mmCIF file of C-alpha atoms in Angstrom:
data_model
loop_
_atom_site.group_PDB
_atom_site.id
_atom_site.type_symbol
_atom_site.label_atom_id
_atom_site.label_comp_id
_atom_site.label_asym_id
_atom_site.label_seq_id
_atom_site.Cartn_x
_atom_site.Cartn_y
_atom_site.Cartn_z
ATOM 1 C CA UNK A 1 0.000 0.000 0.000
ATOM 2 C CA UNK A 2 1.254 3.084 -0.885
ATOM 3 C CA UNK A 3 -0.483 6.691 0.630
ATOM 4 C CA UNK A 4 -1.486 8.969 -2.142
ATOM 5 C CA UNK A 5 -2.348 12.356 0.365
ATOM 6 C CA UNK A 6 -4.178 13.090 3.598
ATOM 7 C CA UNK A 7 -7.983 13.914 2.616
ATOM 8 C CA UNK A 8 -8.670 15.431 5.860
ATOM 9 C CA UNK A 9 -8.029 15.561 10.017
ATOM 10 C CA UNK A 10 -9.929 16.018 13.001
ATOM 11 C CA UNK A 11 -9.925 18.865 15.233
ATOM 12 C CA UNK A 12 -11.108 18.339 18.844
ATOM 13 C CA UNK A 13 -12.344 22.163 19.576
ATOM 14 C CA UNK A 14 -13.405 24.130 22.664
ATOM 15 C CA UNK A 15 -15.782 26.567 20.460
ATOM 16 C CA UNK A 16 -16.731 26.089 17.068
ATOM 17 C CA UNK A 17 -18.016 29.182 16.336
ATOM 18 C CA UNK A 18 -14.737 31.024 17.476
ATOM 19 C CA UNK A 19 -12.422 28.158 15.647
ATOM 20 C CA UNK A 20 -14.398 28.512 12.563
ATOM 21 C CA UNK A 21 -13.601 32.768 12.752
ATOM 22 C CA UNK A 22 -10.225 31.463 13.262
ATOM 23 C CA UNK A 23 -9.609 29.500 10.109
ATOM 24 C CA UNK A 24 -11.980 31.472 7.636
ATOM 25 C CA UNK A 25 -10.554 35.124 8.551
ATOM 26 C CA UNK A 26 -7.077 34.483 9.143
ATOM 27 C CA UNK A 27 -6.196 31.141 7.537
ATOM 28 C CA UNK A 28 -8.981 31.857 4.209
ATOM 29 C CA UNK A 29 -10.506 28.499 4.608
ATOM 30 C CA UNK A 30 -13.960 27.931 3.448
ATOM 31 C CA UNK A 31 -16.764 26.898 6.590
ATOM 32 C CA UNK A 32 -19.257 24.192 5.611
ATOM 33 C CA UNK A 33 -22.136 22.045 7.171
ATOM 34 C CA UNK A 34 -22.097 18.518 6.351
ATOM 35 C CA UNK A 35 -24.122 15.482 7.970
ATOM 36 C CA UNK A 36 -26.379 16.468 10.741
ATOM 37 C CA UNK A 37 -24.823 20.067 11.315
ATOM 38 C CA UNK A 38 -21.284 19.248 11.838
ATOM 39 C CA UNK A 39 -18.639 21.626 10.950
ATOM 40 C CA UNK A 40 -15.949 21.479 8.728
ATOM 41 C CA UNK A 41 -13.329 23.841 6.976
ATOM 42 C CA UNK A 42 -12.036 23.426 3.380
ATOM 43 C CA UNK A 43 -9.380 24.200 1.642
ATOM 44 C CA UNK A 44 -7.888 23.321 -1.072
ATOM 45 C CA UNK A 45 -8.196 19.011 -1.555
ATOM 46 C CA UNK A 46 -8.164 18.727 1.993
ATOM 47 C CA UNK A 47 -11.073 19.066 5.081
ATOM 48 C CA UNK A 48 -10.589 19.592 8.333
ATOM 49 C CA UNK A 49 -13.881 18.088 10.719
ATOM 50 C CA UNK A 50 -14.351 20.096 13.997
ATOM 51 C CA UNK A 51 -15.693 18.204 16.764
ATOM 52 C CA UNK A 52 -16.731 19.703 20.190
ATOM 53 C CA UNK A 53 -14.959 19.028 23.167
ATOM 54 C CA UNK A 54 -17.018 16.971 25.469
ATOM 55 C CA UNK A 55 -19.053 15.520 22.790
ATOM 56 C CA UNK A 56 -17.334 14.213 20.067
ATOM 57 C CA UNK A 57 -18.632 11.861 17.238
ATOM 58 C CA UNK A 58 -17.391 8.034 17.225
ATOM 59 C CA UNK A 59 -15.682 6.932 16.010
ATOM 60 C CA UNK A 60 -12.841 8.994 17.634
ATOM 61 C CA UNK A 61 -8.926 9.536 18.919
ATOM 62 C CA UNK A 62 -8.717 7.889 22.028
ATOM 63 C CA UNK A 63 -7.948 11.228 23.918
ATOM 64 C CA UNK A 64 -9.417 13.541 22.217
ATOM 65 C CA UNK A 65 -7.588 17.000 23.414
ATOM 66 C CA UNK A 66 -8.241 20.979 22.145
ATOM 67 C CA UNK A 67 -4.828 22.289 21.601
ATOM 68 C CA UNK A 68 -2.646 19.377 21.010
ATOM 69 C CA UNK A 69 -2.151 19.620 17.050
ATOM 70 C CA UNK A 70 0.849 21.269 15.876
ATOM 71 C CA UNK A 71 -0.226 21.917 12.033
ATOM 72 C CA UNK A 72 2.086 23.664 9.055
ATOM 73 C CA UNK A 73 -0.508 24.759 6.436
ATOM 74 C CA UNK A 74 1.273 26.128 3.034
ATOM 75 C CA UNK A 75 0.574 29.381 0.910
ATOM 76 C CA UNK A 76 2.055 30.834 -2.391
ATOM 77 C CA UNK A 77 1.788 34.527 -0.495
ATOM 78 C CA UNK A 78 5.052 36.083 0.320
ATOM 79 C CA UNK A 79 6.149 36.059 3.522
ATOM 80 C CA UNK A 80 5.861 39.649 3.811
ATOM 81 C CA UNK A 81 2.399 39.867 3.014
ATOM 82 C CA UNK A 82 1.474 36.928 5.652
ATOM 83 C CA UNK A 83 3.285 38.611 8.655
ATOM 84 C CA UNK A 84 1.076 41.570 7.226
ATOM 85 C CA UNK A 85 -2.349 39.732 7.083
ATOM 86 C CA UNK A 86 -1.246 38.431 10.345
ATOM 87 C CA UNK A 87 -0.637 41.421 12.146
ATOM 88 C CA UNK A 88 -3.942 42.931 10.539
ATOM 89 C CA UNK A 89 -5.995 40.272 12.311
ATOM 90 C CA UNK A 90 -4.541 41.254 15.601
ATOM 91 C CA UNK A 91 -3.036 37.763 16.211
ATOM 92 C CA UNK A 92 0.924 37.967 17.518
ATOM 93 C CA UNK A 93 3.528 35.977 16.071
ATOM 94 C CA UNK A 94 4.750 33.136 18.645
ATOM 95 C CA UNK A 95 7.974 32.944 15.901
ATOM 96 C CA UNK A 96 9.601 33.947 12.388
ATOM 97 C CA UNK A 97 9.996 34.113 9.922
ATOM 98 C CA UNK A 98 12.222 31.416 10.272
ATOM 99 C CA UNK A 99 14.041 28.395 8.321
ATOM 100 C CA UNK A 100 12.600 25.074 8.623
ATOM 101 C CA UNK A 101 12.688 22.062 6.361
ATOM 102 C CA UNK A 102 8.789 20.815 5.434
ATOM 103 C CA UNK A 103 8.006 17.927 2.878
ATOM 104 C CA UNK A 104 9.270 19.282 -0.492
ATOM 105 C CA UNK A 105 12.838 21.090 1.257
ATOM 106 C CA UNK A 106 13.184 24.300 2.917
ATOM 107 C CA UNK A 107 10.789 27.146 3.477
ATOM 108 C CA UNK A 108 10.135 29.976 5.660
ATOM 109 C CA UNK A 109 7.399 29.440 8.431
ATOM 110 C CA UNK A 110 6.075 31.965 10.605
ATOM 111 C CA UNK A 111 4.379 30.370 14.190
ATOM 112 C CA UNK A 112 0.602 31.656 15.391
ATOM 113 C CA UNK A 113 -2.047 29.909 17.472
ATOM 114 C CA UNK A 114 -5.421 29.318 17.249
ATOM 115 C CA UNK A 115 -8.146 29.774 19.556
ATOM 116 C CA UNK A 116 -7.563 26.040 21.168
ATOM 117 C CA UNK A 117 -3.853 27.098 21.646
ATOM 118 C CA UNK A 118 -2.939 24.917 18.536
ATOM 119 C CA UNK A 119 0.175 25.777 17.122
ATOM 120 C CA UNK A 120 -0.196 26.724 13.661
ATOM 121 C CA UNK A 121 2.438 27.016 11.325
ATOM 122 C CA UNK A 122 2.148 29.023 7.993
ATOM 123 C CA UNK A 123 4.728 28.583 5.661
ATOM 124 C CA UNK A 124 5.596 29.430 1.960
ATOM 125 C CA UNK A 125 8.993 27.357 -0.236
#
């Protein structure tokens, strides 16, 4: 067996509503309902679920935990214009821009977190 990609990932999340503001204003993912009123964000080929803290659907991680994922998302926006957009938001930069090697060599990452204390990595080759 060989993998081809990851289709999507599970967030365990403290507020929806406020992780969905998150990832829509800052990140420019797309918010949709799916099933019975479950949340998800898009973007690009790839979804992430959102499941509430405290009542999570099955089948699930074993302990699910808000603010344990440590996630590098890339863009094709210059770094300059991301710390920018950042900034804008009002969200402070934990670190970067910086070096770091991701799946395809090195790029330049700068370090934010979400609402669930997530640490979320944007970076651009």
């Amino acid at each position: 067996m060989e993998v081809e990609r990851l289709d999507h990932l599970v967030l365990t999340v403290r507020d929806i509503e406020a992780t969905c503001a998150f990832y829509v204003n800052v990140m420019g993912m797309e918010e949709i309902t799916h099933g019975e009123g479950r949340k998800a964000l898009v973007f690009g080929k790839t979804k992430i679920n959102l499941h509430p803290y405290g009542h999570e659907y099955e089948p699930k991680a074993k302990q699910p935990t808000p603010g344990s994922a440590d996630l590098c998302f890339i863009t094709r926006a210059a770094m300059g214009e991301v710390i920018a957009h950042i900034q804008s938001v009002g969200l402070k930069i934990e670190e970067g821009p910086v070096k770091r090697t991701g799946a395809l060599g090195e790029m330049t990452s700068v370090y934010v977190r979400d609402p669930d204390g997530n640490l979320i990595e944007v970076s651009n080759y």
